[in-house]
Coordinates of C-alpha atoms and ligand atoms in Angstrom, one line a residue:
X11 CA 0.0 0.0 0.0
X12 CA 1.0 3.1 -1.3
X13 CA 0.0 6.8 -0.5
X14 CA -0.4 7.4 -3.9
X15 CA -2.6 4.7 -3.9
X16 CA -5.0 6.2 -1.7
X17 CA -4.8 9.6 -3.5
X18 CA -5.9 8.1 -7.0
X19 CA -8.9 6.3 -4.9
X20 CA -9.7 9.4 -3.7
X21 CA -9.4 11.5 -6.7
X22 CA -11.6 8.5 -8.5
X23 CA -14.7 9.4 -6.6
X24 CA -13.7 13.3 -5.7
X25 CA -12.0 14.9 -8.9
X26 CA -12.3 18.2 -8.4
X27 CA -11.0 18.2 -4.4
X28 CA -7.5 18.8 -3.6
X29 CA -5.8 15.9 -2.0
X30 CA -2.7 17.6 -0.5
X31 CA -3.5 17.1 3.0
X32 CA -3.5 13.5 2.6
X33 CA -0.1 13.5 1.6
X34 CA 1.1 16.2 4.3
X35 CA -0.3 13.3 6.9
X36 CA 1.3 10.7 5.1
X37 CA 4.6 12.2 5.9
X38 CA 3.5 13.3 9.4
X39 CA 2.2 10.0 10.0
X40 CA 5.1 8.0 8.3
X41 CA 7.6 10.5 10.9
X42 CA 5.9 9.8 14.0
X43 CA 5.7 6.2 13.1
X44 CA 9.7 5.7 12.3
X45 CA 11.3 2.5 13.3
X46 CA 7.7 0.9 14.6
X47 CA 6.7 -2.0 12.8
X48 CA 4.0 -4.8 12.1
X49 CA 3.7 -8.1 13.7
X50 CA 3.9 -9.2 10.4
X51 CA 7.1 -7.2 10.2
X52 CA 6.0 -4.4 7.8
X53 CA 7.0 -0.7 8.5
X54 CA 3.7 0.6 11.1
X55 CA 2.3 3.1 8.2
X56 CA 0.9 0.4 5.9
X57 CA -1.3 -0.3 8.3
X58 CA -2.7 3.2 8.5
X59 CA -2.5 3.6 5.2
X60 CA -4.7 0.3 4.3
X61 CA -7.0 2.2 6.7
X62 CA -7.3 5.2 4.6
X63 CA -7.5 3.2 1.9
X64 CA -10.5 1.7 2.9
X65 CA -11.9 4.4 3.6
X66 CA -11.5 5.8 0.4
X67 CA -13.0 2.9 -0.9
X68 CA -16.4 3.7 1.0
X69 CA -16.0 7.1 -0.9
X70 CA -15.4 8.6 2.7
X71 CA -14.7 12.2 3.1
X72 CA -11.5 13.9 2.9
X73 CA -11.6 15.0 6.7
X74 CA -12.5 11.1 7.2
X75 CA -9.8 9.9 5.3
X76 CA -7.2 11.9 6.9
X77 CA -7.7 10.6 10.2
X78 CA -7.5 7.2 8.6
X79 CA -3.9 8.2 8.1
X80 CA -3.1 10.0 11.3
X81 CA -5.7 7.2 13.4
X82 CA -2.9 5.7 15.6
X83 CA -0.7 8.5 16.0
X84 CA -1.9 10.0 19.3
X85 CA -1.9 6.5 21.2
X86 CA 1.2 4.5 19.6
X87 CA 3.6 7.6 18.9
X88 CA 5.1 10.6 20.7
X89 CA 2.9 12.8 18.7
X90 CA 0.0 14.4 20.9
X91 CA -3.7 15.6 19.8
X92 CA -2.4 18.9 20.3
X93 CA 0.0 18.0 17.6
X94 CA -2.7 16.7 14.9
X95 CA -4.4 20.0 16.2
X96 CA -2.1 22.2 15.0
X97 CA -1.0 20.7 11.8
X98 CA -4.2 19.2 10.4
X99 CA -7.1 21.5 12.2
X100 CA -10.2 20.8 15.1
X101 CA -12.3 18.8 12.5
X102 CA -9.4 15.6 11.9
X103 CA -8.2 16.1 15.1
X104 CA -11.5 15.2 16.7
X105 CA -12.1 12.3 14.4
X106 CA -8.6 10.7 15.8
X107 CA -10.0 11.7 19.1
X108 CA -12.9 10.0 19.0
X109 CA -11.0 6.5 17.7
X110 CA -8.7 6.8 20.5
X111 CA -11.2 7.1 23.2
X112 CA -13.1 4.2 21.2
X113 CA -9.9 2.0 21.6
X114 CA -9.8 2.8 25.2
X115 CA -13.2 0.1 25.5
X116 CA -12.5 -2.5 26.2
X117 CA -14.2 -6.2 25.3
X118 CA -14.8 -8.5 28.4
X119 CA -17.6 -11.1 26.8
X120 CA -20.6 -12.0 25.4
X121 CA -22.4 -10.6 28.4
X122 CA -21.1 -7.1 27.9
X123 CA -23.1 -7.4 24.1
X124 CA -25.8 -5.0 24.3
X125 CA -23.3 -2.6 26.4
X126 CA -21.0 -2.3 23.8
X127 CA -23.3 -1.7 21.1
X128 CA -24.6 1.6 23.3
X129 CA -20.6 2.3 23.3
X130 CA -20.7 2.6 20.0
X131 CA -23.6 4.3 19.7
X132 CA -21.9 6.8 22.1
X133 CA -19.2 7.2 19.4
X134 CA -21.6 7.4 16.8
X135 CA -23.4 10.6 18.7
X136 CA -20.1 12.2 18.5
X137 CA -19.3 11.7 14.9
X138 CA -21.0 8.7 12.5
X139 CA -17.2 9.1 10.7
X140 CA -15.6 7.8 13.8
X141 CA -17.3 4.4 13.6
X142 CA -16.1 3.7 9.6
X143 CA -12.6 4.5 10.6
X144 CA -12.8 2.2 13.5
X145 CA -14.4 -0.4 11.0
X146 CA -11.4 0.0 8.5
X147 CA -9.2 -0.4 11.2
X148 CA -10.7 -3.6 12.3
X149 CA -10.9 -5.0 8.8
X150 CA -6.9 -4.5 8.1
X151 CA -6.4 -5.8 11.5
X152 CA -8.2 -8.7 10.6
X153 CA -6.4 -9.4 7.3
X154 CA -3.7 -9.5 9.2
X155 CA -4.6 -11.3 12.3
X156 CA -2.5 -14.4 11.3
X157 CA 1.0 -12.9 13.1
X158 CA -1.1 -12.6 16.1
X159 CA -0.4 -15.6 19.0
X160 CA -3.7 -17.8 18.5
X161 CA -5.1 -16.6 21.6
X162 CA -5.8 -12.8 20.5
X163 CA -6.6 -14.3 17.6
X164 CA -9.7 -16.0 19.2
X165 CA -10.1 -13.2 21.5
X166 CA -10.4 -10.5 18.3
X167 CA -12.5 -12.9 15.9
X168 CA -15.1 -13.4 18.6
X169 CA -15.1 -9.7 19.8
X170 CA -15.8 -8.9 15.9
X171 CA -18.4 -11.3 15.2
X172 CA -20.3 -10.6 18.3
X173 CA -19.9 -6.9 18.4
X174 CA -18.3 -5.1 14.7
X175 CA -20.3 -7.2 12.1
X176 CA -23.8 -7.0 14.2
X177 CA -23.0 -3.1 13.4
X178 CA -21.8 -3.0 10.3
X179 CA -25.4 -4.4 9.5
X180 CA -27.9 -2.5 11.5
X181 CA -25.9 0.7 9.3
X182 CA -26.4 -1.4 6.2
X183 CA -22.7 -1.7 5.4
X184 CA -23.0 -5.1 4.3
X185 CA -19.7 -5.9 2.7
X186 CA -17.9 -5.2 5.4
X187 CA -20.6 -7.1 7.7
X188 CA -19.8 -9.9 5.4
X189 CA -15.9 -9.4 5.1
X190 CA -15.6 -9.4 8.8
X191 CA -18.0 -12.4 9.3
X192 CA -15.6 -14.3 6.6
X193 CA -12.5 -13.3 8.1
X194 CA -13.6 -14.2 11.8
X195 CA -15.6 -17.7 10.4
X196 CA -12.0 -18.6 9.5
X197 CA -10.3 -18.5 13.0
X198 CA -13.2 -19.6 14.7
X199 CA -14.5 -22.6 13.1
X200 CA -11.4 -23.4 10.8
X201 CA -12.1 -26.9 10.2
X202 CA -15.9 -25.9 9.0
X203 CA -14.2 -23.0 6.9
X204 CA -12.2 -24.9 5.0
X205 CA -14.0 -27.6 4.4
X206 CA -17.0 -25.2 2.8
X207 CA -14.4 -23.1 0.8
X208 CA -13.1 -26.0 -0.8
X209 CA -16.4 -27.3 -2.3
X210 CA -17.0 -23.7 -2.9
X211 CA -13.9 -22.8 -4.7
X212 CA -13.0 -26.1 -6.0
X213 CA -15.6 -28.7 -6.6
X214 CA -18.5 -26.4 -7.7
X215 CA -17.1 -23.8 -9.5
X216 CA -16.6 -24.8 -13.1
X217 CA -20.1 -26.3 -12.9
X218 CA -21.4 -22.9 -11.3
X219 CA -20.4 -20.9 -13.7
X220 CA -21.8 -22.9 -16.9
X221 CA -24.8 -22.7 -15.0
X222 CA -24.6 -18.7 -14.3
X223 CA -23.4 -18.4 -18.3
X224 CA -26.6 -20.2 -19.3
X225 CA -28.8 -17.8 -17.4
X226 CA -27.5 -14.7 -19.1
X227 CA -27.5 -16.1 -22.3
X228 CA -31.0 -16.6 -21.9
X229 CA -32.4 -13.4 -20.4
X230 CA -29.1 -10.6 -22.1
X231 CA -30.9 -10.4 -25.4
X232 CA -34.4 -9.6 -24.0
X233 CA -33.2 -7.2 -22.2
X234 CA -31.4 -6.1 -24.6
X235 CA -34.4 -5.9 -26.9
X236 CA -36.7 -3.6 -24.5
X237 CA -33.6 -1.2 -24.7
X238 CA -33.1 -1.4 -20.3
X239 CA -29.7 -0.9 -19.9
X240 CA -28.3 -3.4 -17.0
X241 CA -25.1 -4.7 -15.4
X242 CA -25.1 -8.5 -14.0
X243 CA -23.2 -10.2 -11.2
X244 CA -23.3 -13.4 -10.3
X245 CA -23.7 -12.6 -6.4
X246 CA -22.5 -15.3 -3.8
X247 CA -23.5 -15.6 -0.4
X248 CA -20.5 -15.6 2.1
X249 CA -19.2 -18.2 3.7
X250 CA -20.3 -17.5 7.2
X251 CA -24.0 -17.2 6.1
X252 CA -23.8 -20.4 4.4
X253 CA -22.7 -22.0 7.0
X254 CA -25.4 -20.7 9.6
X255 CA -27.8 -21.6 7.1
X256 CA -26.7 -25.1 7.1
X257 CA -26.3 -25.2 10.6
X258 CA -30.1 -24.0 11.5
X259 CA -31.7 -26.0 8.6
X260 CA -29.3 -29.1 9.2
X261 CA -28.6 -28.8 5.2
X262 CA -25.7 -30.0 3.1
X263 CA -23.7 -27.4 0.8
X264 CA -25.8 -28.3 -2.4
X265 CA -28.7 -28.1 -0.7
X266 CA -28.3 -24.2 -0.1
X267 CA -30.1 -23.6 -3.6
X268 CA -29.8 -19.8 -2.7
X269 CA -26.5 -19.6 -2.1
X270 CA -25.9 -18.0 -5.6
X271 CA -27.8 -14.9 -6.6
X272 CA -27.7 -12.9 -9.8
X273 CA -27.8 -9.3 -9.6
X274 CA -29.2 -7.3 -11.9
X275 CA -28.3 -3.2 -11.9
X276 CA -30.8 -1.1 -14.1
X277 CA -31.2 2.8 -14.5
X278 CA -34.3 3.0 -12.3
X279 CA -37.0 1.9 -10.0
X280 CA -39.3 1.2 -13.5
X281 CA -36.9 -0.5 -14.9
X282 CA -36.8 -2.8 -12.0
X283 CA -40.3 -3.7 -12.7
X284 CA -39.8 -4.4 -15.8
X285 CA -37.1 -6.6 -15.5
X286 CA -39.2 -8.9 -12.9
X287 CA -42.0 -9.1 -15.4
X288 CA -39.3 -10.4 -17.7
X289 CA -37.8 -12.9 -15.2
X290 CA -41.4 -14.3 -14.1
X291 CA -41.8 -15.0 -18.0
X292 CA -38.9 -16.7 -18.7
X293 CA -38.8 -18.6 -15.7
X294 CA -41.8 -19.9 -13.3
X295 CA -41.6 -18.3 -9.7
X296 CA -41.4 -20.3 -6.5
X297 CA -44.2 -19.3 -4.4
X298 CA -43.8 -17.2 -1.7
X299 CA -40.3 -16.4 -2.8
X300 CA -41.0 -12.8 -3.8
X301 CA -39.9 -9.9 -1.9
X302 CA -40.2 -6.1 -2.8
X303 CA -38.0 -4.6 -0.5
X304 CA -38.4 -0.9 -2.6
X305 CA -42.3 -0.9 -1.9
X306 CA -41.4 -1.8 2.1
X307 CA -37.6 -1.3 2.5
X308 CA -35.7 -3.3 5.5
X309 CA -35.5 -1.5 8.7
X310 CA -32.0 -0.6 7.5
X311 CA -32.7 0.5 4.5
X312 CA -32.2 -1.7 2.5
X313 CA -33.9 -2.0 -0.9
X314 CA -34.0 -4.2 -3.8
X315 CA -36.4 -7.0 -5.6
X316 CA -35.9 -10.1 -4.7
X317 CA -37.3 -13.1 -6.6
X318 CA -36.4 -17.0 -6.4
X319 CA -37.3 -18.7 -9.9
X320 CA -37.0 -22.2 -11.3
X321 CA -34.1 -21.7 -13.4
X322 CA -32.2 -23.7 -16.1
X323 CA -32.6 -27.9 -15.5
X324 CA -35.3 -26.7 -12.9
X325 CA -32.6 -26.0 -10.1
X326 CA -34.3 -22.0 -8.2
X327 CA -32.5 -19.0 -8.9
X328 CA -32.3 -16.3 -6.5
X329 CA -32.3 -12.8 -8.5
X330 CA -31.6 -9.3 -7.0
X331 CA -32.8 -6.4 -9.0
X332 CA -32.0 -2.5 -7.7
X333 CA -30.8 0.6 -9.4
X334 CA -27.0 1.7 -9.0
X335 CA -28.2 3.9 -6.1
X336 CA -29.6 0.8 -4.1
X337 CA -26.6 -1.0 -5.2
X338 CA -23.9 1.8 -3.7
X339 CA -26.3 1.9 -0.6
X340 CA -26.5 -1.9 -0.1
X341 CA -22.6 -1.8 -0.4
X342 CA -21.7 1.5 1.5
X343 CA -24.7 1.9 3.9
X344 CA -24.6 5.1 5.6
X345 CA -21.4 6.3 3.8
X346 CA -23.1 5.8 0.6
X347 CA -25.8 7.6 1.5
X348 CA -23.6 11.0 2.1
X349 CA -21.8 10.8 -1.1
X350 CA -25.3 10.7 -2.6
X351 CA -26.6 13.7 -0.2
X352 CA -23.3 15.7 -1.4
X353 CA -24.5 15.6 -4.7
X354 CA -27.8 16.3 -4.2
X355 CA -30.8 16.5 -2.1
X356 CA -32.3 13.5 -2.0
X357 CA -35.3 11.5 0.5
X358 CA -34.3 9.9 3.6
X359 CA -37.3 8.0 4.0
X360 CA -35.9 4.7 4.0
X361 CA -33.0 5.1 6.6
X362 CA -34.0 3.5 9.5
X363 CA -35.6 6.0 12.0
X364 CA -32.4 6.3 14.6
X365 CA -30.2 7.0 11.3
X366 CA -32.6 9.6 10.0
X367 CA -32.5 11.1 13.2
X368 CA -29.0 11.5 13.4
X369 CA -28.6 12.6 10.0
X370 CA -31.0 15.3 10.4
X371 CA -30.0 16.8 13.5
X372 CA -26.7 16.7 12.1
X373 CA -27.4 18.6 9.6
X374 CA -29.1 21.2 11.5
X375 CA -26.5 22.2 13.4
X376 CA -23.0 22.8 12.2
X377 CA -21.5 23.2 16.0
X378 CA -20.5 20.0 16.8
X379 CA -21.3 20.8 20.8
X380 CA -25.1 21.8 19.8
X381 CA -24.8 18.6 17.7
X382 CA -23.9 16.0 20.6
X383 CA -26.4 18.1 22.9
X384 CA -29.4 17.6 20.7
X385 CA -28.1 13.8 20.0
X386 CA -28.4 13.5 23.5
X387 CA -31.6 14.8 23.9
X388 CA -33.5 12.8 20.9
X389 CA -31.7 10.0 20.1
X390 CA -30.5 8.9 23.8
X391 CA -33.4 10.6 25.6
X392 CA -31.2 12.9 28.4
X393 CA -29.2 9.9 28.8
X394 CA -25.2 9.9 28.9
X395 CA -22.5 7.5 28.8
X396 CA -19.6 7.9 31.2
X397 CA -16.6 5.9 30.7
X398 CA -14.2 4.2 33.6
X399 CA -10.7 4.4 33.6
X400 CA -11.0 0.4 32.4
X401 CA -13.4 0.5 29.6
X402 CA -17.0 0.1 31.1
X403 CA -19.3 2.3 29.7
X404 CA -21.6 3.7 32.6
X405 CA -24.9 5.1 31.5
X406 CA -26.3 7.9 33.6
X407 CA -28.9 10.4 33.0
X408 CA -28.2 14.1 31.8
X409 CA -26.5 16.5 35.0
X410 CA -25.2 12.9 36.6
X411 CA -22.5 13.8 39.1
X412 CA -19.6 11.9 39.9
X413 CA -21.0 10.6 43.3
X414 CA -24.1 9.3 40.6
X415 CA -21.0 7.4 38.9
X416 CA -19.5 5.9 42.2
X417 CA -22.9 4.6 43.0
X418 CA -23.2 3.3 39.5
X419 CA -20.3 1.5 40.1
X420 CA -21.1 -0.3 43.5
X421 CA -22.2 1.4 46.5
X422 CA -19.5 0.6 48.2
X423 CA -17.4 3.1 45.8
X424 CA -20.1 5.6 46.8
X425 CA -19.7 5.2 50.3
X426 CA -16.0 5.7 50.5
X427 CA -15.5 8.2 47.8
X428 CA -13.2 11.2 48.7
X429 CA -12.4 12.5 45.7
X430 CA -12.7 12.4 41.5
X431 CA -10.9 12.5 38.8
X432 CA -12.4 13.9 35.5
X433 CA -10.4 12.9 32.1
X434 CA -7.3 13.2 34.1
X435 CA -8.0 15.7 36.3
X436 CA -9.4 16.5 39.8
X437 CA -12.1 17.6 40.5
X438 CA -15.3 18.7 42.7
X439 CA -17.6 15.4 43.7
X440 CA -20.5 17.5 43.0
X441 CA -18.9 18.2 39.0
X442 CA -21.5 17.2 36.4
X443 CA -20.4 14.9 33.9
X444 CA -20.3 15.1 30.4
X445 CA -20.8 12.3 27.8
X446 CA -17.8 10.3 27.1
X447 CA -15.9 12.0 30.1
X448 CA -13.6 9.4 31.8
X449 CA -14.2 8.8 35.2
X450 CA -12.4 7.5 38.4
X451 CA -13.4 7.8 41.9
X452 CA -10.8 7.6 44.7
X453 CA -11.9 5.8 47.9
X454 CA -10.6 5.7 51.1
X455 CA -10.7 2.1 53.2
X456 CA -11.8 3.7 56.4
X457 CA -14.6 6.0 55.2
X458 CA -17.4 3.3 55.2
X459 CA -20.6 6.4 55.1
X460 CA -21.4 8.9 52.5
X461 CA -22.2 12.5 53.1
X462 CA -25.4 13.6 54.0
X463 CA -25.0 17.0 51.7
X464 CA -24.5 14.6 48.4
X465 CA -28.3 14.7 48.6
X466 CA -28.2 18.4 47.3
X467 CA -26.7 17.0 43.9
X468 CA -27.0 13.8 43.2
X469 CA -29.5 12.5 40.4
X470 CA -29.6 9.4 40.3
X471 CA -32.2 7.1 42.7
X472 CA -29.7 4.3 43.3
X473 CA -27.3 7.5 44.6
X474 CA -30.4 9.1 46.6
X475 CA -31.0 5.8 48.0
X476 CA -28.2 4.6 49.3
X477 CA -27.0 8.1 51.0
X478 CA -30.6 8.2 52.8
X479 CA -29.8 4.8 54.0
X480 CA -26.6 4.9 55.0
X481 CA -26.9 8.3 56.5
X482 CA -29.7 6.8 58.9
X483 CA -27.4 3.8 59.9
X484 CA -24.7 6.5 60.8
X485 CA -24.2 6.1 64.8
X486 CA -24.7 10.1 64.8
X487 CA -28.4 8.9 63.4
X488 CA -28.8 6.2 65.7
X489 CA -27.6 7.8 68.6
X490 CA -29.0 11.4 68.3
X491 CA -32.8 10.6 69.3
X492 CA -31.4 10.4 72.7
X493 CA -30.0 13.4 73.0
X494 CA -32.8 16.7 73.8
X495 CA -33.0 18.9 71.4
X496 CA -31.5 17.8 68.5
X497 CA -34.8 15.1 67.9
X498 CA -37.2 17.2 66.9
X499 CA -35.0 19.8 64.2
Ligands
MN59 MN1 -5.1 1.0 14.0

């Protein structure tokens, strides 16, 4: 991987932008990066440069892109965010930001699922850009993941699977959903990969192909004939689906009849139509195999016909028709769908609602403060996520102190918290906390009771709760009903 590489890519989709900052990190990147290498033994800026790469790929922004480059710079190097700051402006600098903090999480199981998908949400509120840079990374990483000891290699497969692939989907960025789900297939179930990749690649493929040549033979001409321009691919499911298909219907390989798919790409939505009504009259429909995901798209999305025919020698036929729009989205997802607002206006009405959201408060405000504000207040309804100094992602609502956080944590951390430290620095107990801010609480062994006065501040019941209660236990409580005078106050 080259940098000029990732300037042609970019150039391809953007020729009238001005790529020069991309090489300007290059060489800052490439600097800071001196002497570090790969597991695999490459210098460290291929890696960041595949990033970018990828990025520019997804037709990401130049911004985007950028912080592809400069993405591990802040953590690995003696470069600071200040740095990045100064040289490359607030806008990359925050993207970098945001994938550093994002690295900070940390995976501890299955259990921890649902949590982690709110983290990423909670990088998502900041900047949407954030989470495809963090995708890129994790698909080079996973290309790579053989000069890894077997153990991380486990440990990263599963923590993809469960967590990076489950997102790339609910944004609709399906080939990466499926290029991760490949990749981690591989070093989880080896035996089961290989064995399906061989009579994939190997003992079906001449045979597939014939059959996939017949097909166009037989429906290029018609089409041809009602003048709709098209493009075909012959459109194979991925490994990993395959194999949970054959795993929840107990099947064999060539009984997976729509394993296969051929995709047809027309001009527009009519056209799409029309090229249905030509399928269904070549070839006899199986029943209750239609789908018209334009009409009612997926909750992500997505849209497309679908259609599962008797094809040549009887064997079904799975056909995908969409325009080139629905084909960039299905591909792109969410990134797509920028490149296409760029150009022009266009309906949002099949983004799933949370996207939509996002996109449209986004574009409403251009301060990226009012932005997370109003995220906040729509999207997570006045909730925020606080981060410990491990990784855990503590959700609190809006105005949350840090006494709400030691409670959070375990009451015990409440009870014996003295002081707190706010993204690395000290501060008031009573300091409301901000979304994403990392928190730690120090304790001290002997103070076992929490102060009476955290009642003016905290927000949280399980805080309220557990100061009321404690505070009655205190021996001052317990004792001060004997005492005249002081009962009745
Ligand atoms: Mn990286």
């Amino acid at each position: 991987m080259t940098i000029d590489r990732v300037i042609k890519k970019f150039i391809d989709n953007n020729p009238t932008s001005d790529p020069e900052i991309l090489r300007l990190a290059y060489d800052f990147a490439a600097e800071a990066h001196r002497g570090q290498f790969r597991k695999s033994g490459e210098p460290y800026i291929i890696h960041p440069l595949y990033v970018a790469y990828l990025l520019a790929e997804m037709k990401a922004d130049l911004a985007t892109i950028t912080a592809g480059i400069l993405h591990d710079v802040p953590e690995d190097t003696e470069r600071t965010l200040e740095d990045l700051k100064k040289e490359f402006g607030t806008e990359v600098a925050n993207l970098v930001k945001g994938i550093t903090k994002l690295g900070k999480i940390k995976y501890r199981g299955l259990e921890r699922y649902r949590e982690n998908l709110k983290k990423m949400f909670l990088a998502m509120a900041m900047d949407v850009r954030v989470i495809f840079i963090k995708f890129c990374d994790r698909l080079h990483n996973m290309r790579t993941l053989d000069y890894l000891p077997e153990e991380k290699q486990q440990r990263i497969a599963k923590e993809t699977l469960e967590i990076y692939a489950p997102i790339a989907g609910i944004l609709g960025i399906w080939r990466l959903k499926w290029q991760l789900e490949d990749l981690c297939f591989k070093y989880l179930y080896p035996e089961e990969y290989h064995k399906l990749e061989y009579e994939y690649e190997v003992e079906q493929k001449a045979e597939r192909n014939d059959f996939f040549n017949t097909i166009k033979k037989n429906i290029t001409p018609i089409l041809k004939d009602q003048k709709i321009q098209n493009e075909i691919e012959v459109r194979f499911k991925h490994l990993y689906s395959i194999y949970q298909k054959m795993k929840s219907k107990d099947r064999r390989f060539d009984e997976i009849y729509d394993v296969f798919a051929l995709r047809i790409i027309v001009q527009d939505v009519n056209d799409c139509y029309k090229v249905l009504g030509i399928i269904h009259t070549i070839w006899k429909p199986r029943p209750n195999r239609f789908k018209d995901y334009i009409a009612v798209p997926k909750p992500n999305g997505y849209r497309s016909l679908h259609t599962t025919v008797f094809g040549p020698e009887g064997k079904p036929v799975e056909f995908q028709i969409r325009t080139k729009e629905m084909h960039e989205e299905s591909i792109y997802g969410l990134a797509a769908h920028w490149h296409y607002k760029a150009k022009r206006q266009e309906s949002t009405d099949h983004q799933p609602a949370w996207i939509k959201e996002i996109i449209d408060i986004q574009k409403e405000f251009s301060n990226t403060n009012d932005f997370v504000h109003k995220i906040q207040l729509d999207v997570f309804h006045n909730r925020i996520f606080v981060l410990s100094p491990k990784g855990d992602a503590i959700e609190l609502p809006e105005g949350a102190t840090t006494i709400d956080y030691a409670y959070a944590i375990h009451t015990k951390v409440g009870n014996s918290a003295v002081r707190a430290i706010v993204n690395e620095k000290i501060c008031r107990l009573d300091q409301e906390l901000k979304n994403s801010d990392v928190v730690e609480i120090i304790t001290e062994k002997n103070k076992i009771h929490p102060n009476k006065d955290w009642l003016k501040f905290v927000k949280t019941k399980r805080a309220r709760d557990a100061i009321k209660q404690h505070a009655k236990k205190s021996p001052f409580e317990s004792i001060k009903k004997y005492i005249p005078g002081i009962r009745n106050k």
